[in-house]
Short mmCIF file of C-alpha atoms in Angstrom, two decimals:
data_model
loop_
_atom_site.label_atom_id
_atom_site.label_comp_id
_atom_site.label_asym_id
_atom_site.label_seq_id
_atom_site.Cartn_x
_atom_site.Cartn_y
_atom_site.Cartn_z
CA MET A 1 -11.51 -43.26 -63.98
CA GLU A 2 -13.54 -41.04 -61.75
CA LYS A 3 -17.04 -39.72 -62.21
CA GLN A 4 -17.27 -36.11 -63.23
CA GLU A 5 -19.27 -35.01 -60.21
CA GLU A 6 -16.71 -36.34 -57.80
CA ARG A 7 -14.12 -33.91 -58.98
CA CYS A 8 -12.96 -31.10 -56.71
CA VAL A 9 -14.59 -27.71 -56.98
CA GLU A 10 -11.15 -26.17 -57.13
CA ASP A 11 -10.37 -27.58 -60.51
CA SER A 12 -13.17 -25.74 -62.23
CA LYS A 13 -10.36 -23.47 -63.38
CA LYS A 14 -8.64 -26.40 -64.91
CA ASP A 15 -10.05 -26.14 -68.37
CA GLN A 16 -9.35 -22.47 -68.81
CA PRO A 17 -6.27 -21.93 -70.86
CA THR A 18 -3.43 -20.79 -68.67
CA GLN A 19 -1.05 -19.95 -71.39
CA GLU A 20 0.94 -17.47 -69.36
CA LYS A 21 2.45 -20.22 -67.32
CA GLY A 22 5.47 -22.46 -67.46
CA LEU A 23 6.54 -24.27 -70.56
CA MET A 24 3.74 -22.73 -72.59
CA ASN A 25 4.83 -19.27 -71.55
CA ILE A 26 8.29 -19.79 -72.92
CA PHE A 27 6.92 -21.43 -75.98
CA MET A 28 4.36 -18.72 -76.74
CA LYS A 29 6.85 -15.98 -76.11
CA SER A 30 9.36 -17.50 -78.39
CA MET A 31 6.72 -17.90 -81.09
CA GLY A 32 5.36 -14.39 -80.56
CA MET A 33 8.78 -12.84 -80.75
CA ASN A 34 9.33 -14.85 -83.84
CA ILE A 35 12.41 -16.47 -82.50
CA ASP A 36 13.27 -20.10 -82.64
CA PRO A 37 11.94 -21.93 -79.56
CA ALA A 38 15.42 -23.32 -79.29
CA GLU A 39 16.46 -19.87 -78.16
CA ALA A 40 13.96 -19.70 -75.37
CA GLN A 41 15.65 -20.57 -72.15
CA TYR A 42 13.94 -22.99 -69.88
CA ARG A 43 13.44 -21.87 -66.33
CA LEU A 44 15.97 -23.30 -63.99
CA ILE A 45 14.72 -26.48 -62.43
CA CYS A 46 15.34 -25.67 -58.85
CA TYR A 47 12.78 -26.26 -56.20
CA PRO A 48 10.65 -23.23 -55.32
CA LYS A 49 11.47 -21.42 -52.13
CA LEU A 50 7.87 -20.78 -51.14
CA ILE A 51 6.83 -24.36 -50.70
CA ASN A 52 3.53 -23.76 -48.97
CA ASP A 53 2.49 -21.22 -51.58
CA ARG A 54 -0.17 -22.22 -54.04
CA LYS A 55 0.76 -19.77 -56.78
CA GLU A 56 4.43 -20.56 -56.64
CA MET A 57 3.81 -24.29 -56.58
CA GLU A 58 1.31 -24.21 -59.44
CA SER A 59 3.66 -22.20 -61.57
CA TYR A 60 6.39 -24.66 -60.74
CA ALA A 61 4.19 -27.63 -61.60
CA SER A 62 3.45 -26.16 -65.01
CA TYR A 63 7.07 -26.68 -66.03
CA ILE A 64 6.76 -30.42 -65.69
CA PRO A 65 5.94 -32.18 -68.97
CA TRP A 66 2.32 -33.28 -68.98
CA MET A 67 1.54 -36.88 -69.90
CA THR A 68 -2.05 -37.87 -70.62
CA TYR A 69 -4.18 -40.64 -72.03
CA ARG A 70 -3.55 -40.93 -75.76
CA GLU A 71 -5.63 -42.47 -78.49
CA GLY A 72 -4.72 -43.83 -81.89
CA PHE A 73 -1.51 -45.61 -81.04
CA LYS A 74 -0.36 -48.88 -82.54
CA SER A 75 -2.35 -51.65 -80.94
CA ILE A 76 -1.01 -52.95 -77.64
CA GLY A 77 -2.79 -56.13 -76.62
CA GLY A 78 -5.79 -55.00 -78.69
CA TYR A 79 -5.89 -51.46 -77.28
CA GLU A 80 -5.33 -48.37 -79.37
CA THR A 81 -5.86 -46.07 -76.43
CA ASP A 82 -5.02 -46.20 -72.75
CA THR A 83 -8.12 -44.22 -71.82
CA GLY A 84 -9.62 -45.78 -68.72
CA TRP A 85 -6.58 -47.77 -67.69
CA GLY A 86 -3.31 -45.96 -68.32
CA CYS A 87 -3.45 -43.14 -65.77
CA MET A 88 -0.88 -44.54 -63.34
CA ILE A 89 1.47 -45.24 -66.24
CA ARG A 90 1.12 -41.61 -67.36
CA VAL A 91 1.73 -40.40 -63.81
CA ALA A 92 4.95 -42.42 -63.69
CA GLN A 93 5.96 -41.01 -67.07
CA MET A 94 5.57 -37.47 -65.70
CA MET A 95 7.86 -38.29 -62.81
CA LEU A 96 10.38 -39.88 -65.18
CA ALA A 97 10.33 -36.88 -67.52
CA TYR A 98 10.74 -34.49 -64.64
CA THR A 99 13.68 -36.32 -63.06
CA LEU A 100 15.30 -36.85 -66.47
CA MET A 101 15.08 -33.08 -66.99
CA ARG A 102 16.81 -32.53 -63.70
CA HIS A 103 19.44 -35.06 -64.62
CA PHE A 104 19.97 -33.53 -68.04
CA LYS A 105 20.18 -30.05 -66.57
CA HIS A 106 22.77 -31.15 -64.04
CA LYS A 107 24.93 -32.71 -66.73
CA MET A 108 24.77 -29.48 -68.69
CA ASP A 109 25.75 -27.48 -65.65
CA CYS A 110 28.73 -29.73 -65.22
CA SER A 111 29.89 -29.14 -68.77
CA GLN A 112 29.19 -25.41 -68.32
CA SER A 113 26.98 -25.00 -71.32
CA GLN A 114 23.93 -22.76 -71.42
CA GLY A 115 20.81 -23.30 -69.39
CA LEU A 116 18.10 -25.76 -70.35
CA MET A 117 16.30 -24.75 -73.54
CA VAL A 118 12.84 -25.70 -74.75
CA ALA A 119 14.67 -27.29 -77.64
CA ASP A 120 16.46 -29.55 -75.18
CA ILE A 121 13.19 -30.77 -73.77
CA MET A 122 11.82 -31.28 -77.27
CA LYS A 123 14.88 -33.03 -78.54
CA ASN A 124 16.21 -34.90 -75.53
CA ILE A 125 13.39 -35.59 -73.10
CA LEU A 126 9.97 -35.91 -74.73
CA PRO A 127 11.00 -38.31 -77.52
CA LEU A 128 11.80 -40.85 -74.82
CA PHE A 129 8.06 -41.11 -74.16
CA LEU A 130 6.53 -41.33 -77.64
CA ASP A 131 3.78 -43.94 -77.66
CA ASN A 132 4.47 -45.51 -81.02
CA LEU A 133 8.21 -45.89 -80.74
CA ALA A 134 9.14 -48.92 -78.76
CA GLN A 135 12.39 -50.58 -77.81
CA HIS A 136 15.39 -48.30 -77.36
CA GLU A 137 14.23 -45.36 -79.45
CA SER A 138 11.60 -44.45 -76.95
CA PRO A 139 12.53 -46.32 -73.76
CA PHE A 140 9.66 -45.05 -71.59
CA SER A 141 6.88 -45.53 -74.16
CA ILE A 142 3.66 -47.09 -72.94
CA GLN A 143 4.52 -50.02 -75.27
CA ASN A 144 7.70 -50.79 -73.35
CA ILE A 145 6.06 -50.30 -69.97
CA ILE A 146 3.25 -52.72 -70.83
CA LYS A 147 5.66 -55.26 -72.25
CA GLU A 148 7.90 -55.24 -69.20
CA GLY A 149 4.94 -55.08 -66.83
CA GLU A 150 3.57 -58.24 -68.35
CA LYS A 151 6.90 -60.03 -67.93
CA LEU A 152 7.63 -58.73 -64.46
CA ILE A 153 4.30 -58.82 -62.66
CA GLY A 154 1.86 -60.17 -65.20
CA LYS A 155 0.03 -56.89 -65.84
CA GLY A 156 -0.85 -56.47 -69.50
CA ALA A 157 -2.55 -53.76 -71.52
CA GLY A 158 -5.88 -52.66 -70.04
CA GLU A 159 -4.91 -53.58 -66.49
CA TRP A 160 -4.69 -51.05 -63.70
CA TYR A 161 -1.49 -50.20 -61.94
CA GLY A 162 -0.82 -48.91 -58.45
CA ALA A 163 2.02 -46.68 -57.31
CA HIS A 164 3.92 -49.69 -56.01
CA SER A 165 3.65 -51.91 -59.09
CA ILE A 166 4.41 -49.15 -61.60
CA SER A 167 7.56 -48.28 -59.63
CA GLN A 168 8.89 -51.81 -60.04
CA VAL A 169 8.13 -51.78 -63.75
CA ILE A 170 9.70 -48.42 -64.61
CA LYS A 171 12.85 -49.50 -62.80
CA THR A 172 13.14 -52.53 -65.08
CA VAL A 173 12.18 -50.54 -68.16
CA ASN A 174 14.97 -48.08 -67.37
CA GLU A 175 17.47 -50.90 -67.02
CA ASN A 176 16.43 -52.70 -70.20
CA TYR A 177 15.68 -49.90 -72.65
CA ASN A 178 17.25 -46.63 -71.61
CA MET A 179 20.36 -46.45 -73.74
CA GLN A 180 20.26 -42.68 -74.17
CA TYR A 181 20.83 -41.77 -70.53
CA THR A 182 22.82 -44.60 -69.06
CA THR A 183 23.79 -42.34 -66.16
CA TYR A 184 20.14 -42.13 -65.09
CA LYS A 185 19.39 -44.84 -62.50
CA ILE A 186 16.31 -45.87 -60.56
CA LEU A 187 16.23 -47.57 -57.17
CA THR A 188 13.08 -48.72 -55.39
CA PHE A 189 12.91 -49.40 -51.67
CA ASN A 190 9.89 -51.55 -50.95
CA ASP A 191 10.19 -51.92 -47.19
CA GLY A 192 9.96 -48.21 -46.43
CA ILE A 193 13.65 -48.32 -45.58
CA ILE A 194 16.29 -46.55 -47.64
CA TYR A 195 19.61 -48.39 -47.74
CA LYS A 196 22.42 -45.87 -48.02
CA ASN A 197 24.97 -48.23 -49.52
CA GLU A 198 22.78 -48.89 -52.57
CA ILE A 199 22.40 -45.19 -53.33
CA ASP A 200 26.05 -44.40 -52.60
CA GLU A 201 27.11 -47.17 -54.91
CA VAL A 202 25.13 -45.67 -57.80
CA LEU A 203 26.35 -42.13 -57.19
CA THR A 204 30.03 -42.92 -56.67
CA PHE A 205 30.37 -45.57 -59.37
CA ASN A 206 30.22 -42.84 -61.99
CA PRO A 207 30.26 -39.19 -60.88
CA LEU A 208 27.83 -38.39 -63.70
CA ASN A 209 25.23 -40.80 -62.38
CA GLY A 210 21.92 -39.49 -61.11
CA CYS A 211 19.68 -41.59 -58.91
CA CYS A 212 15.91 -41.61 -58.78
CA ILE A 213 14.78 -43.06 -55.45
CA ILE A 214 11.25 -44.45 -55.12
CA ILE A 215 9.67 -45.52 -51.85
CA PRO A 216 6.18 -46.99 -52.35
CA LEU A 217 4.06 -47.07 -49.19
CA ARG A 218 0.53 -47.68 -48.08
CA LEU A 219 -0.44 -45.17 -45.40
CA GLY A 220 -3.68 -46.60 -44.16
CA LEU A 221 -6.38 -49.13 -44.87
CA LYS A 222 -9.07 -46.70 -45.97
CA LYS A 223 -7.69 -43.23 -45.35
CA ILE A 224 -4.30 -41.70 -44.82
CA ASP A 225 -3.80 -41.35 -41.11
CA LYS A 226 -3.50 -37.69 -40.08
CA CYS A 227 -0.32 -38.47 -38.20
CA TYR A 228 1.43 -38.75 -41.58
CA TYR A 229 0.41 -35.34 -42.96
CA THR A 230 3.47 -33.56 -41.58
CA GLN A 231 5.78 -36.17 -43.05
CA ILE A 232 4.13 -35.92 -46.46
CA LYS A 233 4.69 -32.16 -46.37
CA LYS A 234 8.29 -32.59 -45.31
CA ALA A 235 8.95 -35.07 -48.09
CA LEU A 236 7.32 -32.84 -50.73
CA SER A 237 9.25 -29.76 -49.62
CA HIS A 238 12.64 -31.44 -49.66
CA PRO A 239 15.00 -30.05 -52.32
CA CYS A 240 15.50 -33.60 -53.62
CA SER A 241 11.76 -34.30 -53.87
CA ALA A 242 10.48 -35.56 -57.20
CA GLY A 243 6.88 -35.67 -56.04
CA ILE A 244 4.55 -38.53 -55.19
CA LEU A 245 2.90 -41.09 -57.46
CA GLY A 246 -0.53 -41.07 -55.91
CA GLY A 247 -4.01 -39.82 -56.56
CA LYS A 248 -7.58 -40.15 -55.38
CA LYS A 249 -9.38 -43.44 -55.18
CA THR A 250 -8.78 -45.25 -58.52
CA TYR A 251 -7.72 -41.94 -60.09
CA ALA A 252 -3.95 -41.54 -60.41
CA LEU A 253 -2.35 -38.12 -60.08
CA TYR A 254 1.21 -36.86 -59.95
CA CYS A 255 1.51 -34.91 -56.71
CA ILE A 256 4.17 -32.24 -56.90
CA GLY A 257 3.58 -29.92 -53.98
CA TYR A 258 1.11 -28.80 -51.39
CA PHE A 259 -0.40 -25.81 -49.69
CA ASP A 260 -2.32 -25.98 -46.41
CA GLU A 261 -3.67 -29.53 -46.42
CA LYS A 262 -4.09 -29.83 -50.13
CA LEU A 263 -1.97 -31.50 -52.77
CA ILE A 264 -1.05 -29.77 -56.03
CA THR A 265 -1.14 -32.38 -58.76
CA GLN A 266 -0.85 -32.91 -62.51
CA ASP A 267 -3.80 -34.82 -63.89
CA PRO A 268 -3.33 -37.29 -66.78
CA HIS A 269 -7.08 -37.77 -67.37
CA THR A 270 -7.37 -35.91 -70.66
CA ILE A 271 -7.53 -37.79 -73.93
CA GLN A 272 -5.21 -36.52 -76.65
CA ASP A 273 -4.28 -37.88 -80.05
CA VAL A 274 -1.10 -39.84 -80.26
CA VAL A 275 1.86 -37.98 -81.75
CA ASP A 276 4.69 -39.59 -83.65
CA GLU A 277 7.31 -36.93 -83.23
CA ILE A 278 7.95 -33.84 -81.17
CA ASP A 279 7.57 -30.66 -83.16
CA GLU A 280 6.16 -27.25 -82.35
CA ASP A 281 2.57 -28.47 -82.70
CA SER A 282 2.87 -31.68 -80.77
CA PHE A 283 4.98 -30.03 -78.08
CA SER A 284 1.97 -28.08 -76.87
CA THR A 285 0.19 -31.37 -76.04
CA TYR A 286 2.84 -31.96 -73.39
CA VAL A 287 2.14 -28.64 -71.71
CA SER A 288 -0.18 -28.78 -68.73
CA ARG A 289 -3.38 -26.77 -68.78
CA GLY A 290 -3.36 -26.27 -65.04
CA SER A 291 -3.05 -28.16 -61.81
CA LYS A 292 -5.64 -30.20 -60.00
CA ILE A 293 -5.99 -29.63 -56.28
CA ILE A 294 -7.05 -32.41 -53.92
CA ASN A 295 -7.39 -32.60 -50.16
CA PHE A 296 -4.99 -34.72 -48.17
CA SER A 297 -8.07 -36.43 -46.74
CA ASP A 298 -9.23 -37.49 -50.24
CA SER A 299 -5.85 -38.79 -51.26
CA ASP A 300 -5.38 -42.48 -51.93
CA THR A 301 -3.54 -44.41 -49.23
CA THR A 302 -1.04 -45.90 -51.69
CA MET A 303 1.71 -43.39 -52.41
CA ALA A 304 5.16 -43.74 -53.91
CA PHE A 305 7.53 -41.08 -52.60
CA CYS A 306 10.10 -40.03 -55.20
CA PHE A 307 13.42 -38.24 -54.76
CA PHE A 308 16.16 -37.43 -57.18
CA CYS A 309 19.85 -37.09 -56.31
CA ASN A 310 22.27 -35.74 -58.87
CA CYS A 311 25.39 -36.17 -56.77
CA PRO A 312 26.59 -37.61 -53.44
CA GLU A 313 25.98 -34.20 -51.80
CA ASP A 314 22.29 -34.42 -52.69
CA ALA A 315 22.17 -37.88 -51.13
CA ILE A 316 23.80 -36.68 -47.92
CA LEU A 317 21.24 -33.90 -47.69
CA LEU A 318 18.47 -36.45 -48.14
CA TYR A 319 19.92 -38.83 -45.52
CA GLU A 320 20.27 -36.02 -42.99
CA SER A 321 16.69 -34.93 -43.53
CA ILE A 322 15.28 -38.44 -43.21
CA GLU A 323 17.19 -38.94 -39.98
CA GLU A 324 15.91 -35.61 -38.73
CA TRP A 325 12.32 -36.54 -39.63
CA GLN A 326 12.74 -39.73 -37.64
CA THR A 327 14.04 -38.08 -34.51
CA GLN A 328 11.41 -35.33 -34.61
CA ALA A 329 8.59 -37.81 -34.98
CA ASN A 330 6.05 -38.41 -32.22
CA ASP A 331 2.59 -39.93 -31.86
CA GLN A 332 0.86 -37.09 -33.70
CA ASP A 333 3.54 -36.90 -36.33
CA GLU A 334 4.88 -40.32 -37.20
CA TYR A 335 7.67 -40.84 -39.65
CA LEU A 336 7.29 -42.84 -42.83
CA ILE A 337 10.70 -43.48 -44.23
CA SER A 338 13.53 -45.13 -42.31
CA ILE A 339 17.16 -45.16 -43.22
CA LYS A 340 19.86 -47.78 -42.78
CA GLU A 341 23.45 -48.29 -43.84
CA GLN A 342 22.64 -51.51 -45.66
CA LYS A 343 20.10 -54.26 -45.98
CA GLN A 344 20.19 -56.79 -43.19
CA GLU A 345 19.55 -60.36 -44.07
CA TYR A 346 17.34 -61.86 -41.45
CA VAL A 347 17.81 -65.54 -40.92
CA HIS A 348 14.74 -66.80 -39.23
CA ASP A 349 14.96 -70.56 -39.50
CA LYS A 350 11.36 -71.24 -38.55
CA ASP A 351 9.02 -70.37 -41.39
CA GLU A 352 6.75 -73.27 -40.61
CA GLY A 353 6.27 -73.88 -36.94
CA GLU A 354 4.71 -76.70 -35.02
CA ILE A 355 1.12 -76.34 -33.91
CA VAL A 356 0.46 -76.06 -30.18
CA ASP A 357 -3.00 -75.38 -28.75
CA ASP A 358 -4.16 -74.36 -32.23
CA PHE A 359 -1.35 -71.77 -32.48
CA GLU A 360 1.45 -71.98 -34.99
CA LEU A 361 4.75 -71.50 -33.20
CA LEU A 362 7.26 -69.32 -35.01
CA MET B 1 -10.91 -63.31 -37.63
CA LYS B 2 -14.65 -62.77 -37.42
CA ASP B 3 -14.91 -66.28 -36.10
CA PHE B 4 -12.20 -65.65 -33.63
CA LYS B 5 -13.68 -62.44 -32.23
CA SER B 6 -17.10 -64.04 -32.02
CA GLN B 7 -15.82 -66.14 -29.17
CA PRO B 8 -16.67 -64.65 -25.78
CA LEU B 9 -14.15 -62.10 -24.47
CA GLU B 10 -13.59 -64.10 -21.30
CA LYS B 11 -12.68 -67.18 -23.29
CA ARG B 12 -10.23 -65.22 -25.47
CA LYS B 13 -8.75 -63.59 -22.37
CA SER B 14 -8.12 -66.90 -20.67
CA ASP B 15 -6.68 -68.34 -23.92
CA SER B 16 -4.14 -65.56 -24.24
CA LYS B 17 -3.23 -65.79 -20.56
CA LYS B 18 -2.71 -69.49 -20.87
CA VAL B 19 -0.31 -69.30 -23.84
CA LEU B 20 1.57 -66.32 -22.42
CA LYS B 21 2.22 -68.35 -19.30
CA LYS B 22 3.18 -71.45 -21.21
CA PHE B 23 5.46 -69.57 -23.65
CA PRO B 24 6.98 -66.63 -21.79
CA THR B 25 9.24 -65.68 -24.71
CA LYS B 26 6.41 -65.40 -27.22
CA VAL B 27 3.39 -63.19 -27.90
CA PRO B 28 0.03 -64.35 -29.29
CA ILE B 29 -1.12 -62.70 -32.50
CA ILE B 30 -4.00 -63.06 -34.92
CA CYS B 31 -2.95 -62.27 -38.48
CA TYR B 32 -5.33 -62.19 -41.46
CA LYS B 33 -5.92 -60.30 -44.69
CA ASP B 34 -8.24 -57.32 -44.90
CA HIS B 35 -11.69 -58.31 -46.17
CA ASN B 36 -11.15 -56.17 -49.28
CA SER B 37 -7.81 -57.73 -50.08
CA VAL B 38 -7.28 -59.95 -53.11
CA LEU B 39 -4.08 -61.44 -51.68
CA PRO B 40 -3.93 -65.11 -50.71
CA SER B 41 -5.17 -65.96 -47.22
CA LEU B 42 -2.95 -67.47 -44.57
CA GLU B 43 -3.56 -71.08 -43.78
CA LYS B 44 -3.63 -70.28 -40.08
CA ASP B 45 -4.44 -67.01 -38.37
CA LYS B 46 -3.23 -67.76 -34.82
CA TYR B 47 0.49 -67.45 -34.17
CA LEU B 48 2.88 -67.42 -31.27
CA ILE B 49 5.87 -65.36 -32.29
CA PRO B 50 9.18 -64.66 -30.54
CA LYS B 51 9.15 -61.40 -28.60
CA SER B 52 12.52 -60.48 -30.07
CA LEU B 53 11.37 -60.86 -33.68
CA LYS B 54 11.69 -57.59 -35.64
CA VAL B 55 8.70 -56.17 -37.49
CA LEU B 56 10.49 -56.44 -40.83
CA GLU B 57 11.36 -60.05 -40.12
CA PHE B 58 7.77 -60.85 -39.23
CA GLU B 59 6.60 -59.21 -42.47
CA GLN B 60 9.04 -61.30 -44.46
CA ILE B 61 7.79 -64.50 -42.85
CA ILE B 62 4.17 -63.71 -43.72
CA ARG B 63 5.22 -62.72 -47.27
CA LYS B 64 6.77 -66.16 -47.64
CA LYS B 65 3.75 -67.89 -46.16
CA ILE B 66 1.41 -66.37 -48.72
CA SER B 67 4.04 -66.89 -51.47
CA LEU B 68 4.17 -63.23 -52.43
CA GLY B 69 7.18 -62.06 -54.47
CA GLU B 70 9.48 -59.32 -53.23
CA LYS B 71 8.24 -56.92 -55.87
CA GLU B 72 4.59 -57.20 -54.83
CA ALA B 73 3.13 -54.63 -52.47
CA LEU B 74 2.27 -55.78 -48.96
CA ALA B 75 1.36 -53.53 -46.04
CA PHE B 76 0.54 -54.47 -42.45
CA PHE B 77 -1.75 -52.67 -40.07
CA VAL B 78 -2.41 -52.82 -36.37
CA ASN B 79 -5.52 -51.04 -35.11
CA GLU B 80 -6.09 -49.60 -38.60
CA LYS B 81 -2.69 -47.92 -38.44
CA LEU B 82 0.43 -48.78 -40.35
CA MET B 83 2.56 -51.30 -38.48
CA PRO B 84 5.13 -49.47 -36.35
CA LYS B 85 8.75 -48.94 -37.26
CA LYS B 86 10.38 -51.89 -38.97
CA ASP B 87 13.08 -52.04 -36.32
CA SER B 88 10.66 -52.45 -33.42
CA THR B 89 10.40 -55.86 -31.86
CA MET B 90 7.10 -57.68 -31.93
CA ASP B 91 7.13 -57.44 -28.15
CA GLU B 92 7.02 -53.63 -28.39
CA VAL B 93 4.26 -53.74 -30.97
CA TYR B 94 2.34 -56.15 -28.78
CA ALA B 95 2.72 -54.05 -25.64
CA GLN B 96 1.45 -50.92 -27.37
CA ASN B 97 -1.29 -52.35 -29.53
CA LYS B 98 -2.72 -55.51 -28.03
CA ASP B 99 -6.45 -55.90 -27.76
CA GLU B 100 -8.24 -56.10 -24.42
CA ASP B 101 -8.44 -59.87 -24.97
CA GLY B 102 -4.63 -60.13 -24.87
CA PHE B 103 -4.14 -60.81 -28.59
CA LEU B 104 -2.46 -58.56 -31.11
CA TYR B 105 -4.47 -58.21 -34.32
CA ILE B 106 -2.52 -57.68 -37.54
CA VAL B 107 -4.18 -57.07 -40.91
CA TYR B 108 -2.43 -57.18 -44.27
CA MET B 109 -3.36 -55.63 -47.59
CA GLU B 110 -1.94 -54.97 -51.07
CA GLU B 111 -1.67 -51.62 -52.86
CA ASN B 112 -4.56 -49.68 -54.37
CA ILE B 113 -4.68 -49.47 -58.15
CA SER B 114 -5.85 -46.76 -60.54
CA GLY B 115 -6.91 -46.55 -64.14
#
């Protein structure tokens, strides 16, 4: 949680209804024209061309389902709300929803059906996140995330997550509960190195597979070093980008794009009532009321970079870009993500060395 | 590390010179956790490590030493900056980042969390 006064000036607009934008636009139009929202076609989920453009990026961001604190859910470890502790979980849910949409859309394109409809989001994506449905019905519910988090890293309800820890947990949650989209896979690369063979394996094993790639990093002790700004921009403007799980100090945000040296983010820090199903009323609670803008310099140092590849061609594009970022890097613009064919097992036999002159010899 | 740096510069300089001469294939480093970190501390903070050791390898050794699982976040910093490329050798890192006293200072830290 963050104190009110610390918030950016720019988000004073945040609370104004921006109903002309994104999901809500389609929804309102469909209601106004008295047609079934199922008929309203969802805007194609392709990355905007004007990356460094605030308006374009904000409009783009508004198409991403909005996940927030909820209250009134079935008790998890004594909590009926995640207010004050669940923001990083909600940020991860936004990324999951967004990449699942891209995955779903790609599958539809392959079977040559119509474009993505609001009804598809309502029927196929959002129910995966309902708070009160656990187990396989709602694989990415906060219930499942907490349960797996407790098993995997000992973080129960009420405990704070970081971009790194939540990435590990959603990967396991996807493996254990996601029966609806078995072609949706998650890989995390914790050393800052992407191993091509792991991604290729996922994408070639089944041509329908999609792969969400998460690279959690810490970019400084107190502040993000300026030498990484260019790389953050490059990552966010890549066609495979699925944003960054990040935020400001102790305040998680889903970073989707940038303009100048500011990040365009979706903010989960609004408390809404829990909903038990997705209908026309509850759908509107998943529609963002506007983006939050933060400066690169205020951003938290822990960031998880996310990419989504729908096919081997996407992966090749990503590999080429990462290699290019590496070769273009210099002292003022250092690269963040490395790439390798496969993981190398280091065999250093000396973990405990003898002590000589008060030094441990490794 | 505070204790270590509180020793006079000249003493630290001669210490590093001495070990560099005695172990020409190794570099002297001081490794410790950031004062804000909640991670376990290392038993020792003074190490002599092979010049040819890769950054990633070094990180894995420290991870083992503090018994931190693979899924836990761990980041290393030299001079407040993220440790250089994982493929670099510790010799390269040493050459570029060593302190005037002849030691390389490496700090480790976990992730930041949000609520």
